[in-house]
mmCIF file of C-alpha atoms in Angstrom:
data_model
loop_
_atom_site.group_PDB
_atom_site.id
_atom_site.type_symbol
_atom_site.label_atom_id
_atom_site.label_comp_id
_atom_site.label_asym_id
_atom_site.label_seq_id
_atom_site.Cartn_x
_atom_site.Cartn_y
_atom_site.Cartn_z
ATOM 1 C CA MET A 1 25.025 17.626 12.881
ATOM 2 C CA PRO A 2 23.152 17.600 9.552
ATOM 3 C CA VAL A 3 20.055 15.422 9.297
ATOM 4 C CA TYR A 4 19.406 13.538 6.063
ATOM 5 C CA MET A 5 15.749 13.165 5.164
ATOM 6 C CA PRO A 6 14.969 10.612 2.446
ATOM 7 C CA LEU A 7 12.235 11.578 -0.013
ATOM 8 C CA VAL A 8 9.290 9.166 -0.121
ATOM 9 C CA GLY A 9 6.818 9.347 -2.998
ATOM 10 C CA ILE A 10 3.127 8.800 -2.250
ATOM 11 C CA PRO A 11 0.905 8.411 -5.340
ATOM 12 C CA THR A 12 -2.440 10.175 -4.926
ATOM 13 C CA CYS A 13 -5.987 9.255 -5.887
ATOM 14 C CA LEU A 14 -8.143 11.240 -8.277
ATOM 15 C CA ARG A 15 -11.392 12.452 -6.723
ATOM 16 C CA VAL A 16 -14.275 14.620 -7.871
ATOM 17 C CA VAL A 17 -15.743 16.796 -5.090
ATOM 18 C CA ASN A 18 -18.472 19.312 -5.904
ATOM 19 C CA GLU A 19 -17.643 18.961 -9.606
ATOM 20 C CA ARG A 20 -13.987 19.772 -8.953
ATOM 21 C CA VAL A 21 -11.184 17.290 -9.550
ATOM 22 C CA PHE A 22 -8.626 16.801 -6.769
ATOM 23 C CA HIS A 23 -5.430 14.764 -6.423
ATOM 24 C CA GLY A 24 -5.381 13.693 -2.805
ATOM 25 C CA VAL A 25 -4.279 11.321 -0.070
ATOM 26 C CA ILE A 26 -5.589 10.847 3.481
ATOM 27 C CA ASP A 27 -3.333 12.686 5.902
ATOM 28 C CA ARG A 28 -2.547 9.542 7.945
ATOM 29 C CA TYR A 29 -0.111 8.393 5.255
ATOM 30 C CA PRO A 30 2.166 11.442 4.986
ATOM 31 C CA ASN A 31 1.948 11.852 8.756
ATOM 32 C CA ALA A 32 3.136 8.262 9.260
ATOM 33 C CA VAL A 33 5.992 8.817 6.808
ATOM 34 C CA ILE A 34 7.071 11.867 8.807
ATOM 35 C CA ASP A 35 6.398 10.642 12.355
ATOM 36 C CA ALA A 36 7.269 6.950 12.151
ATOM 37 C CA ALA A 37 9.762 6.884 9.277
ATOM 38 C CA GLY A 38 11.401 10.288 9.648
ATOM 39 C CA CYS A 39 11.190 10.791 5.886
ATOM 40 C CA LEU A 40 9.787 13.623 3.777
ATOM 41 C CA PRO A 41 6.608 12.683 1.848
ATOM 42 C CA VAL A 42 6.247 13.875 -1.738
ATOM 43 C CA LEU A 43 2.746 13.558 -3.234
ATOM 44 C CA ILE A 44 2.649 12.243 -6.789
ATOM 45 C CA PRO A 45 -0.390 13.354 -8.834
ATOM 46 C CA ALA A 46 -2.401 10.620 -10.542
ATOM 47 C CA ILE A 47 -1.628 11.671 -14.103
ATOM 48 C CA GLY A 48 -0.551 8.383 -15.632
ATOM 49 C CA LEU A 49 1.576 8.600 -18.758
ATOM 50 C CA LYS A 50 2.152 12.312 -18.219
ATOM 51 C CA VAL A 51 4.669 11.241 -15.557
ATOM 52 C CA ASP A 52 8.112 10.114 -16.683
ATOM 53 C CA VAL A 53 8.629 7.475 -14.013
ATOM 54 C CA CYS A 54 12.376 7.312 -14.607
ATOM 55 C CA VAL A 55 12.881 11.036 -14.066
ATOM 56 C CA LEU A 56 10.557 10.978 -11.058
ATOM 57 C CA LEU A 57 12.265 8.028 -9.368
ATOM 58 C CA ASP A 58 15.664 9.655 -9.933
ATOM 59 C CA ARG A 59 14.616 12.054 -7.166
ATOM 60 C CA LEU A 60 12.970 9.625 -4.739
ATOM 61 C CA ASP A 61 14.338 7.210 -2.181
ATOM 62 C CA GLY A 62 11.224 5.066 -1.685
ATOM 63 C CA LEU A 63 7.491 4.695 -2.305
ATOM 64 C CA VAL A 64 4.483 4.309 -0.021
ATOM 65 C CA LEU A 65 1.409 2.968 -1.815
ATOM 66 C CA THR A 66 -1.748 3.868 0.075
ATOM 67 C CA GLY A 67 -5.167 2.424 0.601
ATOM 68 C CA SER A 68 -8.162 3.860 -1.238
ATOM 69 C CA PRO A 69 -11.903 3.339 -1.694
ATOM 70 C CA SER A 70 -11.112 2.459 -5.318
ATOM 71 C CA ASN A 71 -9.906 -0.909 -6.619
ATOM 72 C CA VAL A 72 -7.392 -1.878 -9.281
ATOM 73 C CA HIS A 73 -9.231 -2.302 -12.569
ATOM 74 C CA PRO A 74 -9.562 -6.023 -13.497
ATOM 75 C CA SER A 75 -8.292 -5.366 -17.036
ATOM 76 C CA HIS A 76 -4.799 -5.111 -15.523
ATOM 77 C CA TYR A 77 -4.853 -8.754 -14.412
ATOM 78 C CA GLY A 78 -6.972 -10.342 -17.136
ATOM 79 C CA ALA A 79 -10.200 -10.673 -15.169
ATOM 80 C CA GLU A 80 -13.780 -10.180 -16.228
ATOM 81 C CA PRO A 81 -15.341 -6.683 -15.921
ATOM 82 C CA SER A 82 -16.035 -5.791 -12.331
ATOM 83 C CA HIS A 83 -19.263 -5.454 -10.393
ATOM 84 C CA PRO A 84 -20.935 -2.122 -11.292
ATOM 85 C CA GLU A 85 -20.783 -0.957 -7.658
ATOM 86 C CA ILE A 86 -16.978 -1.217 -7.508
ATOM 87 C CA LEU A 87 -15.162 2.113 -7.683
ATOM 88 C CA HIS A 88 -12.121 2.406 -9.947
ATOM 89 C CA ASP A 89 -9.432 5.052 -10.445
ATOM 90 C CA PRO A 90 -7.818 4.453 -13.859
ATOM 91 C CA GLU A 91 -5.521 7.458 -13.517
ATOM 92 C CA ARG A 92 -4.069 6.025 -10.319
ATOM 93 C CA ASP A 93 -3.649 2.604 -11.956
ATOM 94 C CA ALA A 94 -1.824 4.237 -14.865
ATOM 95 C CA THR A 95 0.473 6.036 -12.429
ATOM 96 C CA THR A 96 1.235 3.391 -9.797
ATOM 97 C CA LEU A 97 1.707 0.249 -11.883
ATOM 98 C CA PRO A 98 4.612 1.623 -13.983
ATOM 99 C CA LEU A 99 6.067 3.294 -10.876
ATOM 100 C CA ILE A 100 6.118 -0.018 -8.998
ATOM 101 C CA ARG A 101 7.810 -1.884 -11.820
ATOM 102 C CA GLU A 102 10.498 0.754 -12.306
ATOM 103 C CA ALA A 103 11.062 1.182 -8.555
ATOM 104 C CA ILE A 104 11.614 -2.572 -8.211
ATOM 105 C CA ARG A 105 13.964 -2.551 -11.193
ATOM 106 C CA ARG A 106 15.988 0.138 -9.376
ATOM 107 C CA ASP A 107 15.744 -1.662 -6.009
ATOM 108 C CA LEU A 108 13.996 1.285 -4.353
ATOM 109 C CA PRO A 109 12.132 0.471 -1.124
ATOM 110 C CA ILE A 110 8.338 0.071 -1.306
ATOM 111 C CA LEU A 111 5.803 -0.112 1.516
ATOM 112 C CA ALA A 112 2.429 -1.071 0.038
ATOM 113 C CA ILE A 113 -0.727 -0.699 2.134
ATOM 114 C CA CYS A 114 -4.244 -2.055 1.394
ATOM 115 C CA ARG A 115 -4.874 -1.040 -2.239
ATOM 116 C CA GLY A 116 -1.111 -0.771 -2.440
ATOM 117 C CA ILE A 117 -0.518 -4.488 -1.837
ATOM 118 C CA GLN A 118 -3.056 -5.217 -4.557
ATOM 119 C CA GLU A 119 -1.246 -2.854 -6.945
ATOM 120 C CA LEU A 120 2.082 -4.474 -6.076
ATOM 121 C CA ASN A 121 0.716 -7.940 -6.823
ATOM 122 C CA VAL A 122 -0.888 -6.881 -10.105
ATOM 123 C CA ALA A 123 2.177 -4.904 -11.241
ATOM 124 C CA LEU A 124 4.273 -8.069 -10.898
ATOM 125 C CA GLY A 125 1.773 -10.327 -12.675
ATOM 126 C CA GLY A 126 -0.509 -11.593 -9.889
ATOM 127 C CA THR A 127 -4.302 -11.638 -9.757
ATOM 128 C CA LEU A 128 -6.979 -10.453 -7.330
ATOM 129 C CA HIS A 129 -10.311 -11.459 -5.878
ATOM 130 C CA GLN A 130 -12.616 -8.569 -6.711
ATOM 131 C CA ARG A 131 -14.998 -9.287 -3.812
ATOM 132 C CA VAL A 132 -13.342 -11.439 -1.157
ATOM 133 C CA HIS A 133 -16.563 -11.717 0.874
ATOM 134 C CA GLU A 134 -18.181 -13.546 -2.062
ATOM 135 C CA VAL A 135 -15.429 -16.193 -2.270
ATOM 136 C CA PRO A 136 -16.640 -19.446 -0.636
ATOM 137 C CA GLY A 137 -15.100 -19.962 2.782
ATOM 138 C CA ARG A 138 -13.709 -16.450 3.106
ATOM 139 C CA LEU A 139 -14.547 -13.932 5.832
ATOM 140 C CA ASN A 140 -16.131 -10.553 5.285
ATOM 141 C CA HIS A 141 -12.977 -8.423 5.331
ATOM 142 C CA ARG A 142 -14.817 -5.142 4.921
ATOM 143 C CA SER A 143 -14.775 -2.529 7.678
ATOM 144 C CA ARG A 144 -16.468 -3.053 11.027
ATOM 145 C CA LYS A 145 -17.843 0.029 12.759
ATOM 146 C CA GLU A 146 -18.838 -1.444 16.119
ATOM 147 C CA SER A 147 -15.284 -1.226 17.535
ATOM 148 C CA SER A 148 -14.364 1.551 19.966
ATOM 149 C CA ASP A 149 -11.722 2.456 17.377
ATOM 150 C CA GLY A 150 -14.317 2.645 14.607
ATOM 151 C CA PRO A 151 -13.592 0.841 11.327
ATOM 152 C CA TYR A 152 -9.862 0.722 12.167
ATOM 153 C CA GLY A 153 -10.263 -1.399 15.284
ATOM 154 C CA PRO A 154 -8.759 -4.924 15.468
ATOM 155 C CA ALA A 155 -10.781 -7.234 13.230
ATOM 156 C CA HIS A 156 -8.992 -10.580 13.010
ATOM 157 C CA SER A 157 -5.666 -12.257 13.609
ATOM 158 C CA VAL A 158 -3.047 -13.050 10.975
ATOM 159 C CA THR A 159 -0.468 -15.812 11.123
ATOM 160 C CA LEU A 160 3.008 -14.529 10.258
ATOM 161 C CA THR A 161 5.301 -16.674 8.137
ATOM 162 C CA ALA A 162 8.174 -18.131 10.144
ATOM 163 C CA GLY A 163 11.451 -16.585 9.032
ATOM 164 C CA GLY A 164 9.690 -13.719 7.269
ATOM 165 C CA ILE A 165 10.246 -9.991 7.621
ATOM 166 C CA LEU A 166 7.036 -9.345 9.558
ATOM 167 C CA ALA A 167 7.581 -12.208 11.990
ATOM 168 C CA ALA A 168 11.029 -10.798 12.739
ATOM 169 C CA LEU A 169 9.671 -7.261 13.214
ATOM 170 C CA ALA A 170 6.782 -8.455 15.386
ATOM 171 C CA GLY A 171 8.764 -10.965 17.423
ATOM 172 C CA ALA A 172 5.643 -13.128 17.271
ATOM 173 C CA SER A 173 3.934 -15.691 15.077
ATOM 174 C CA GLU A 174 0.486 -14.067 15.218
ATOM 175 C CA VAL A 175 -0.858 -10.509 15.507
ATOM 176 C CA MET A 176 -4.241 -8.786 15.391
ATOM 177 C CA VAL A 177 -4.921 -6.421 12.483
ATOM 178 C CA ASN A 178 -7.673 -4.141 11.236
ATOM 179 C CA SER A 179 -9.544 -4.989 8.038
ATOM 180 C CA LEU A 180 -11.126 -2.576 5.548
ATOM 181 C CA HIS A 181 -10.970 -4.229 2.141
ATOM 182 C CA SER A 182 -13.262 -5.994 -0.291
ATOM 183 C CA GLN A 183 -10.565 -6.800 -2.867
ATOM 184 C CA GLY A 184 -7.630 -9.071 -2.053
ATOM 185 C CA ILE A 185 -4.846 -11.201 -3.484
ATOM 186 C CA ASP A 186 -5.922 -14.332 -5.354
ATOM 187 C CA ARG A 187 -2.785 -15.646 -7.073
ATOM 188 C CA PRO A 188 0.408 -14.061 -5.760
ATOM 189 C CA ALA A 189 2.864 -12.795 -8.363
ATOM 190 C CA CYS A 190 5.961 -14.836 -9.102
ATOM 191 C CA GLY A 191 8.747 -13.877 -6.708
ATOM 192 C CA LEU A 192 6.510 -12.618 -3.919
ATOM 193 C CA ARG A 193 6.693 -14.422 -0.570
ATOM 194 C CA VAL A 194 3.556 -14.704 1.533
ATOM 195 C CA GLU A 195 4.258 -12.970 4.870
ATOM 196 C CA ALA A 196 0.870 -13.285 6.607
ATOM 197 C CA VAL A 197 -2.391 -15.176 6.195
ATOM 198 C CA ALA A 198 -5.826 -14.578 7.747
ATOM 199 C CA PRO A 199 -7.714 -17.433 9.482
ATOM 200 C CA ASP A 200 -9.750 -17.998 6.299
ATOM 201 C CA GLY A 201 -6.632 -18.408 4.138
ATOM 202 C CA GLN A 202 -6.725 -14.925 2.623
ATOM 203 C CA ILE A 203 -3.228 -13.568 1.953
ATOM 204 C CA GLU A 204 -2.696 -10.531 4.173
ATOM 205 C CA ALA A 205 0.950 -9.590 3.545
ATOM 206 C CA VAL A 206 3.728 -10.261 1.048
ATOM 207 C CA SER A 207 7.362 -9.352 0.507
ATOM 208 C CA LEU A 208 9.869 -9.529 -2.321
ATOM 209 C CA PRO A 209 12.889 -11.335 -0.827
ATOM 210 C CA ALA A 210 15.155 -10.420 -3.742
ATOM 211 C CA ALA A 211 14.647 -6.691 -3.109
ATOM 212 C CA ARG A 212 16.222 -4.292 -0.627
ATOM 213 C CA PHE A 213 12.782 -3.723 0.962
ATOM 214 C CA VAL A 214 9.448 -4.436 -0.695
ATOM 215 C CA VAL A 215 6.636 -5.259 1.740
ATOM 216 C CA GLY A 216 2.882 -5.154 1.244
ATOM 217 C CA VAL A 217 0.242 -5.443 3.957
ATOM 218 C CA GLN A 218 -3.510 -5.662 3.502
ATOM 219 C CA TRP A 219 -4.255 -3.912 6.786
ATOM 220 C CA HIS A 220 -3.632 -0.270 7.793
ATOM 221 C CA PRO A 221 -0.424 0.180 9.841
ATOM 222 C CA GLU A 222 -0.564 3.954 9.308
ATOM 223 C CA HIS A 223 -3.541 4.177 11.673
ATOM 224 C CA LYS A 224 -2.227 5.229 15.102
ATOM 225 C CA VAL A 225 1.164 4.074 13.882
ATOM 226 C CA MET A 226 3.055 5.205 16.986
ATOM 227 C CA GLU A 227 0.769 3.162 19.266
ATOM 228 C CA ASN A 228 1.321 -0.195 17.554
ATOM 229 C CA PRO A 229 4.756 -1.829 17.966
ATOM 230 C CA LEU A 230 4.587 -3.772 14.688
ATOM 231 C CA SER A 231 3.441 -0.715 12.732
ATOM 232 C CA THR A 232 6.225 1.394 14.210
ATOM 233 C CA ALA A 233 8.792 -1.303 13.461
ATOM 234 C CA LEU A 234 7.495 -1.684 9.904
ATOM 235 C CA PHE A 235 7.796 2.034 9.115
ATOM 236 C CA SER A 236 11.186 2.137 10.829
ATOM 237 C CA ALA A 237 12.486 -0.751 8.706
ATOM 238 C CA PHE A 238 11.168 0.985 5.594
ATOM 239 C CA ALA A 239 12.917 4.203 6.674
ATOM 240 C CA GLY A 240 16.197 2.366 7.124
ATOM 241 C CA ALA A 241 15.956 0.964 3.614
ATOM 242 C CA CYS A 242 15.134 4.433 2.219
ATOM 243 C CA ALA A 243 18.143 5.917 3.996
ATOM 244 C CA ALA A 244 20.361 3.219 2.498
ATOM 245 C CA ALA A 245 18.915 3.961 -0.949
ATOM 246 C CA CYS A 246 19.182 7.728 -0.507
ATOM 247 C CA VAL A 247 20.410 9.250 -3.781
ATOM 248 C CA ALA A 248 19.969 12.982 -3.196
ATOM 249 C CA PRO A 249 19.510 13.672 0.518
ATOM 250 C CA ILE A 250 17.966 16.913 1.698
ATOM 251 C CA VAL A 251 20.082 18.350 4.485
ATOM 252 C CA TYR A 252 18.531 20.155 7.449
ATOM 253 C CA ALA A 253 20.306 21.726 10.372
ATOM 254 C CA ALA A 254 19.780 19.634 13.489
#
């Protein structure tokens, strides 16, 4: 029987290595899209307004927004200029923010991870903490390297919202997650539902109930995705939504 493989767009980051400019994404993300979602990843270069988002999204069935060392520039949510040590990627901002808005308008599925959840919130009108660890009462959510799993080891628990998507996927009210971020959601955008909260009150996941599938998580489910039941279920649910939204399936012989 033929196998239909939805196309999932993954916006890249712009990086300069040895004076050469690269558009890139860590291989965990496309691998998770293939292995856990059964979809075909399509990398989207960070070229901002050079991309016609409408034409691009005509050919895609979903988006995965990845984590990154860079942060969303505060000018996109009306904040003061950022700390000079914070890394930004304006080309990625200029690419992802319009993509998110148009994808939501079209009801295309979105799975937003780490920087991705921050982009999702900003694209819809929310705001961010630029340095969560400097907010009174908040934990240091930056990476911990003492774990046997390195910086991606379990860092803290999150409480899942009763009746939410993640609680249903997890079959639990609380799960352990990794934590590798300095920026985080401050005011959630209108329409977003909080799906998970850290012990210090920091928002760790959101969804858009009015959409087919729009979920953002602050942690990294792509890390060892096939070994974590919630991560596997999350990518599987995303895949199901992409298959339902499939507009131009690629057919492979089984």
